[in-house]
JSON list of C-alpha atoms in Angstrom, two decimals:
[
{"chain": "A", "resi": 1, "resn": "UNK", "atom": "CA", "xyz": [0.00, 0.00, 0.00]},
{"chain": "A", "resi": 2, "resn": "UNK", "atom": "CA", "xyz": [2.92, 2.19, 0.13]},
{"chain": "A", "resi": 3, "resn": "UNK", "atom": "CA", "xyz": [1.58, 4.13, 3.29]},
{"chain": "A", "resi": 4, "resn": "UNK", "atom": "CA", "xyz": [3.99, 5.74, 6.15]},
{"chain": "A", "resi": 5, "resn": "UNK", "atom": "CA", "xyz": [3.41, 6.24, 9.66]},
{"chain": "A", "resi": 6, "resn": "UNK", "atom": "CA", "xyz": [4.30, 9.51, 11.53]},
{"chain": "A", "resi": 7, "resn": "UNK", "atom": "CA", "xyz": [3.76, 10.67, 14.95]},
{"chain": "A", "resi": 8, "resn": "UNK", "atom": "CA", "xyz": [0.25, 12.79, 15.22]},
{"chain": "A", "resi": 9, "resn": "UNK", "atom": "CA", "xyz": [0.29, 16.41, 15.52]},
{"chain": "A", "resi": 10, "resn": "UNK", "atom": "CA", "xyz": [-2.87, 16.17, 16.73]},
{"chain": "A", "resi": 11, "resn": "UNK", "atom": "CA", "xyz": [-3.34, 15.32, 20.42]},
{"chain": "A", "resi": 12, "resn": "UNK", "atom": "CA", "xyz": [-4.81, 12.16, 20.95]},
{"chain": "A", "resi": 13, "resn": "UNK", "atom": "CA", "xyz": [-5.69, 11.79, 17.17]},
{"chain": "A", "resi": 14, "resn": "UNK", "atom": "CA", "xyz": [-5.37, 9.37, 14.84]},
{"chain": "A", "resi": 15, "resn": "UNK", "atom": "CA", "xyz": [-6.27, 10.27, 11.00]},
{"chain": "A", "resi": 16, "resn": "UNK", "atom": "CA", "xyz": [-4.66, 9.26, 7.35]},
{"chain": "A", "resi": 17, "resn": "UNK", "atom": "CA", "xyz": [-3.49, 12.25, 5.18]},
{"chain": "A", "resi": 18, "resn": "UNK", "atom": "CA", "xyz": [-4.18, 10.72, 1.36]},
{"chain": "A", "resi": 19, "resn": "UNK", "atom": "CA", "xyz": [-1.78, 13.24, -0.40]},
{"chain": "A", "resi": 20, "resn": "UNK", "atom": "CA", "xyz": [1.14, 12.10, 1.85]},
{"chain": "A", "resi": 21, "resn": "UNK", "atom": "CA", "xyz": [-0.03, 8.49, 2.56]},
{"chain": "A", "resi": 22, "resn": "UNK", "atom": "CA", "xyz": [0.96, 8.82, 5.94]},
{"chain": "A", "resi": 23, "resn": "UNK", "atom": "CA", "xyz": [-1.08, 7.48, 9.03]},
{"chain": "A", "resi": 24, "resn": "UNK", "atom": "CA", "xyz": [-0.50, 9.72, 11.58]},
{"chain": "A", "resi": 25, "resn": "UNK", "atom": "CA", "xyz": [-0.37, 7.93, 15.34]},
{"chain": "A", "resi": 26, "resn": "UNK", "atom": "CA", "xyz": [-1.02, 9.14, 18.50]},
{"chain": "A", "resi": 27, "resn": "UNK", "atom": "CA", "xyz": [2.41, 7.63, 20.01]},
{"chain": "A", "resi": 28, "resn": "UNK", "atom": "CA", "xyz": [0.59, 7.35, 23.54]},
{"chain": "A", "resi": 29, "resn": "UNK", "atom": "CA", "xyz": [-1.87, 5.09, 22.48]},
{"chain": "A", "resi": 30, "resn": "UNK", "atom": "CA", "xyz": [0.84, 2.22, 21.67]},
{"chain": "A", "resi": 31, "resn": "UNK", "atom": "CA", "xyz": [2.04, 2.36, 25.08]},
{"chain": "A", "resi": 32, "resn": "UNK", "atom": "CA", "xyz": [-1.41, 2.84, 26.58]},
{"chain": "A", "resi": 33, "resn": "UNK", "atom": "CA", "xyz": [-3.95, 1.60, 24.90]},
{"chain": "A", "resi": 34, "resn": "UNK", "atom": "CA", "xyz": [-5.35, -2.60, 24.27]},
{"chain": "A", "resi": 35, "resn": "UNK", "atom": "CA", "xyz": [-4.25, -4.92, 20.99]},
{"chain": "A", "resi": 36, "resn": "UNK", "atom": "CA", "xyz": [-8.18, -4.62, 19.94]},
{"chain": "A", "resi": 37, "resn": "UNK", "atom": "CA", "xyz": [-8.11, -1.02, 19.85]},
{"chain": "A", "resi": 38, "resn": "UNK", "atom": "CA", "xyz": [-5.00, -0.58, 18.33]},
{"chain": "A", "resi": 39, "resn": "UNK", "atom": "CA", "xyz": [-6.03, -3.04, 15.99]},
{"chain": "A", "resi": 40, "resn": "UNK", "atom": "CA", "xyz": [-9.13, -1.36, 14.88]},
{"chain": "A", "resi": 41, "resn": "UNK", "atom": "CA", "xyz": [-8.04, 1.63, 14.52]},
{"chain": "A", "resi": 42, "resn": "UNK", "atom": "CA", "xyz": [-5.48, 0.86, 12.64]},
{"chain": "A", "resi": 43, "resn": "UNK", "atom": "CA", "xyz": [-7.65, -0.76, 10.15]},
{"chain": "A", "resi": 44, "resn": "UNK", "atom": "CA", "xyz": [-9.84, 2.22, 10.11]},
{"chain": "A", "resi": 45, "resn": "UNK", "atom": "CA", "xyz": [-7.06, 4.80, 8.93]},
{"chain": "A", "resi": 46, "resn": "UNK", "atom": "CA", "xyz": [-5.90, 1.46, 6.85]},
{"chain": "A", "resi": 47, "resn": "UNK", "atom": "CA", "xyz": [-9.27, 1.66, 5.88]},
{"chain": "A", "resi": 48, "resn": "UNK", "atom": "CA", "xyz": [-9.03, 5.32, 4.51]},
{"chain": "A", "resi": 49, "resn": "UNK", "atom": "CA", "xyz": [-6.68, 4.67, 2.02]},
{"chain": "A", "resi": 50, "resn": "UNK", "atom": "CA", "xyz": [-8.29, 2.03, 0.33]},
{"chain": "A", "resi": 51, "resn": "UNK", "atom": "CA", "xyz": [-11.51, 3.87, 0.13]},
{"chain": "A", "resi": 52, "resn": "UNK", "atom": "CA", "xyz": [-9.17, 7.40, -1.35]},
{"chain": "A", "resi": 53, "resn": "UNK", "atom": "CA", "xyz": [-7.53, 5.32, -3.71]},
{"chain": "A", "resi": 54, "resn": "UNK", "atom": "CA", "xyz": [-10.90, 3.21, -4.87]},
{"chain": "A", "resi": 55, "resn": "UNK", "atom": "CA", "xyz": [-12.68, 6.70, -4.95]},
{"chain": "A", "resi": 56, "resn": "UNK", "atom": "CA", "xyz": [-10.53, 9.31, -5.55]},
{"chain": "A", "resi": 57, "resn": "UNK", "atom": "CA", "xyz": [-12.72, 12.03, -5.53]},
{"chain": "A", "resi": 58, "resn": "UNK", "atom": "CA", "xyz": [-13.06, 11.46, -2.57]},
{"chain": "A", "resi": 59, "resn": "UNK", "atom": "CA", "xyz": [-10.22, 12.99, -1.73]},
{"chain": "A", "resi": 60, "resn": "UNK", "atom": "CA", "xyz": [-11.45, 16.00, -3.23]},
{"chain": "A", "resi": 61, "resn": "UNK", "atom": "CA", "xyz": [-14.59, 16.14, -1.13]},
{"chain": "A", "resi": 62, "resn": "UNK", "atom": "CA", "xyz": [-12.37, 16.65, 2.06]},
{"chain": "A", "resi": 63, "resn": "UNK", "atom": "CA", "xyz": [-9.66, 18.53, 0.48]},
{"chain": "A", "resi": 64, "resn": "UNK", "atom": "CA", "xyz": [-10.24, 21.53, 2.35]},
{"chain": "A", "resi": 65, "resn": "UNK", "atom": "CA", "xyz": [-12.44, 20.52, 5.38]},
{"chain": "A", "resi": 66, "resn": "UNK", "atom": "CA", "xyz": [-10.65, 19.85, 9.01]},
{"chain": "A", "resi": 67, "resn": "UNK", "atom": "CA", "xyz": [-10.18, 16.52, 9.80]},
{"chain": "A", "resi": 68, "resn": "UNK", "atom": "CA", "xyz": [-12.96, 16.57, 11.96]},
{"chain": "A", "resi": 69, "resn": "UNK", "atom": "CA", "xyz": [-15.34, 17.46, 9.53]},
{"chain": "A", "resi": 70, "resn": "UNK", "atom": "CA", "xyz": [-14.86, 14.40, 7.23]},
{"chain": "A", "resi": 71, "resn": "UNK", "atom": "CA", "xyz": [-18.55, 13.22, 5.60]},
{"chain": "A", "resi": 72, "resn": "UNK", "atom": "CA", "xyz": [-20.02, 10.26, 8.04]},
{"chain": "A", "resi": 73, "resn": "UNK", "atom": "CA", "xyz": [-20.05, 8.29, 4.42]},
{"chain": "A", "resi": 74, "resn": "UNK", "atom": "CA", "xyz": [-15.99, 8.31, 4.46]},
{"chain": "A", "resi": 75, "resn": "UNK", "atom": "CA", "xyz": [-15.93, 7.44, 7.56]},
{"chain": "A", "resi": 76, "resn": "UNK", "atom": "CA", "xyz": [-18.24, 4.61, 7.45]},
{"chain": "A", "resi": 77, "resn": "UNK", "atom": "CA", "xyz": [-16.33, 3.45, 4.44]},
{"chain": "A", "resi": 78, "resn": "UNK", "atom": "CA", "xyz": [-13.15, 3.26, 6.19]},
{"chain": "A", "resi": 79, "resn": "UNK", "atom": "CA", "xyz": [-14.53, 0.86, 8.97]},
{"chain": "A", "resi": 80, "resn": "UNK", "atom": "CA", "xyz": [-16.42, -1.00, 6.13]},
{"chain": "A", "resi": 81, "resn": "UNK", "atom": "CA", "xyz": [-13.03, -1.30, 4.53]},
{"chain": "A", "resi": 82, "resn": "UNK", "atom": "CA", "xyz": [-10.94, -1.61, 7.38]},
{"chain": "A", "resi": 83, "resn": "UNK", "atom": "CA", "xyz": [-13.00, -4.76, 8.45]},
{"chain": "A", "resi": 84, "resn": "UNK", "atom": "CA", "xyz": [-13.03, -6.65, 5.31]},
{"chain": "A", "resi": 85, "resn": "UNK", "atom": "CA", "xyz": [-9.16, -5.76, 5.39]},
{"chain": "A", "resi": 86, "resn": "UNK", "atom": "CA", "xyz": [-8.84, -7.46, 9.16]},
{"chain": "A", "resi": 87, "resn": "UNK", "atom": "CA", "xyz": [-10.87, -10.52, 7.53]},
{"chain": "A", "resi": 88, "resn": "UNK", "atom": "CA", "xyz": [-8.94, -10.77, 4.00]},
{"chain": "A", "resi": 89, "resn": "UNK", "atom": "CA", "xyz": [-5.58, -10.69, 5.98]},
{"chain": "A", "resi": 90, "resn": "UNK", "atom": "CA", "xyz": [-7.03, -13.80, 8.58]},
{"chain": "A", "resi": 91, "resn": "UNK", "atom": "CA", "xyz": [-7.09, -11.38, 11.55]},
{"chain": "A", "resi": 92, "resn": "UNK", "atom": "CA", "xyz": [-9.33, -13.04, 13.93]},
{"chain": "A", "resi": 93, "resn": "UNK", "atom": "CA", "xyz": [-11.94, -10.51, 14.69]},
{"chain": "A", "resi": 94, "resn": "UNK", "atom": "CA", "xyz": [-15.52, -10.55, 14.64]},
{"chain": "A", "resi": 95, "resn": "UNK", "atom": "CA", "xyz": [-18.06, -8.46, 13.52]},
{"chain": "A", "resi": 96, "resn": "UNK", "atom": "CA", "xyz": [-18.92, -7.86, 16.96]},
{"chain": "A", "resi": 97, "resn": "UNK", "atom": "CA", "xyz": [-15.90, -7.25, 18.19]},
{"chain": "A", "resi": 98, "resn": "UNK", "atom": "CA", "xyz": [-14.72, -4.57, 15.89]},
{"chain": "A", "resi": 99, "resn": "UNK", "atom": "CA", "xyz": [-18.22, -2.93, 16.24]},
{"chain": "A", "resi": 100, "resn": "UNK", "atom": "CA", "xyz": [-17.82, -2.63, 19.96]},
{"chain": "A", "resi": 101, "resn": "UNK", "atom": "CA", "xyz": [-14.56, -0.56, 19.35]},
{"chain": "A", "resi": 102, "resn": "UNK", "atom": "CA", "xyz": [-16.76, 1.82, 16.70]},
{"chain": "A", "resi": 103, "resn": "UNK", "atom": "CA", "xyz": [-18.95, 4.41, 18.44]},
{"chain": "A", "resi": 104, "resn": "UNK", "atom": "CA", "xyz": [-22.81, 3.70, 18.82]},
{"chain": "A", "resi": 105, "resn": "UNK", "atom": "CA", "xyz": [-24.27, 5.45, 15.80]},
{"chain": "A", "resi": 106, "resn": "UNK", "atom": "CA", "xyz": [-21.16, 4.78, 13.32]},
{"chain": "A", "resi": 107, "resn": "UNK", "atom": "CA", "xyz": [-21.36, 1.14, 14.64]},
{"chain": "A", "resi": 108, "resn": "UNK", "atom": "CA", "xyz": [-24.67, 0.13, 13.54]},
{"chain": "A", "resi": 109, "resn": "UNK", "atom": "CA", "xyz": [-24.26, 1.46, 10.36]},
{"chain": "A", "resi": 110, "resn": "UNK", "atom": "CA", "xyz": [-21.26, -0.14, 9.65]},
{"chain": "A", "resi": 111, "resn": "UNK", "atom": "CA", "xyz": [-22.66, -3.73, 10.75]},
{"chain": "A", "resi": 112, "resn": "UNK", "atom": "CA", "xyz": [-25.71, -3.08, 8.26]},
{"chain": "A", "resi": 113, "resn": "UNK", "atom": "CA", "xyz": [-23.88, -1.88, 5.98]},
{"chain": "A", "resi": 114, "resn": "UNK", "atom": "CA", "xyz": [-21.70, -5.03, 6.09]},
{"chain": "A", "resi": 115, "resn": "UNK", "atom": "CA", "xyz": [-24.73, -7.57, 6.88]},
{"chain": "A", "resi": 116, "resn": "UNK", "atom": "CA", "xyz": [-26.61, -5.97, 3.72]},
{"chain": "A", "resi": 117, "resn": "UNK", "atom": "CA", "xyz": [-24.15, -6.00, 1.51]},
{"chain": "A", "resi": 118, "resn": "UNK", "atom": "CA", "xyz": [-23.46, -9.53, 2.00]},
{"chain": "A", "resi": 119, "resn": "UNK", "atom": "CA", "xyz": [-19.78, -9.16, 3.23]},
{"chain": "A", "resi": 120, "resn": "UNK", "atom": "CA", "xyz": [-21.19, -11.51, 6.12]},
{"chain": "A", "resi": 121, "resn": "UNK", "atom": "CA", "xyz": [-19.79, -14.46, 3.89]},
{"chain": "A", "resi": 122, "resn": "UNK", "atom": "CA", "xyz": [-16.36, -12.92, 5.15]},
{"chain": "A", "resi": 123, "resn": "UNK", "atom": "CA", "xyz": [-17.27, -14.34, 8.35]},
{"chain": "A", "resi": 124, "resn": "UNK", "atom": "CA", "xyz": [-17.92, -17.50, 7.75]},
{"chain": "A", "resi": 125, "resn": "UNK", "atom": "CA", "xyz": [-15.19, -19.24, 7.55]},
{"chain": "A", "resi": 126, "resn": "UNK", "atom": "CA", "xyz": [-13.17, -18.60, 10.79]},
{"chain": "A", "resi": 127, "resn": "UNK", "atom": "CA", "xyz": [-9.56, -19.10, 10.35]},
{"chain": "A", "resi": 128, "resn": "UNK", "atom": "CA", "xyz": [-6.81, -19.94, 13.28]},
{"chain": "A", "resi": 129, "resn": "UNK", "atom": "CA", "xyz": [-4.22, -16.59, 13.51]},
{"chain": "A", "resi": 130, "resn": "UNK", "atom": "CA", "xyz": [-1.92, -19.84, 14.16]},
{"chain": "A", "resi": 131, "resn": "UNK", "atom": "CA", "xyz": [-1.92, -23.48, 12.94]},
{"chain": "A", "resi": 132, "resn": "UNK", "atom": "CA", "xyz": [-0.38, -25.97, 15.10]},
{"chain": "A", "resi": 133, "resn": "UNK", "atom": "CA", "xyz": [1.33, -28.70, 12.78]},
{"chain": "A", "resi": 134, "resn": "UNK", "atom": "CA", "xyz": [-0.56, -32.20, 12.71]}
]
């Protein structure tokens, strides 16, 4: 994906720049905050860059807004993406389990948006992080 990481100027921000492809990090949360989180979030902003570089006028739609005025429909594309990211790369995380990390309104959306679009088969198949040899 070609995408750097850089500390966040922003205090206790995370949020993906598409013109730099950088990911910048809130360094505290690595120290401070749990694998699932982490996790998530990272997918999220991981998330973001798929979405800009599927649709990128999408880009141009925040172009010049703050960062935390992005359109709800970015953002719910990044969690949609991030999750079917987590699942294509054999993360083991549920639907539930990422949702619960996603804030109440954002969170159903994303889970209907994933359970109508059929990206439920994703799910299906549960896969071991690990395999232990036979």
């Amino acid at each position: 994906m070609n995408i750097k990481l850089a500390g966040s100027p922003v205090r206790e921000q995370w949020f993906y720049h598409p013109e730099q492809r950088t990911i910048y990090v809130w360094p505290p949360d690595l120290t401070y905050q749990s694998l699932s989180y982490l996790v998530v979030i990272l997918a999220h902003e991981l998330g973001h860059a798929m979405d800009f570089d599927s649709h990128p006028g999408h880009v141009a739609v925040i172009r010049n807004r703050h960062w935390s005025r992005t359109p709800l429909f970015i953002e719910q594309a990044a969690f949609v993406n991030g999750f079917c990211l987590l699942k294509q790369l054999q993360i083991p995380c549920s639907l539930d389990q990422y949702a619960a990390m996603i804030e109440p309104p954002m969170a159903e959306r994303v889970v209907n948006e994933i359970e109508n679009n059929h990206l439920c088969c994703l799910l299906s198949s549960p896969r071991r992080a690990l395999s232990t040899p036979s």
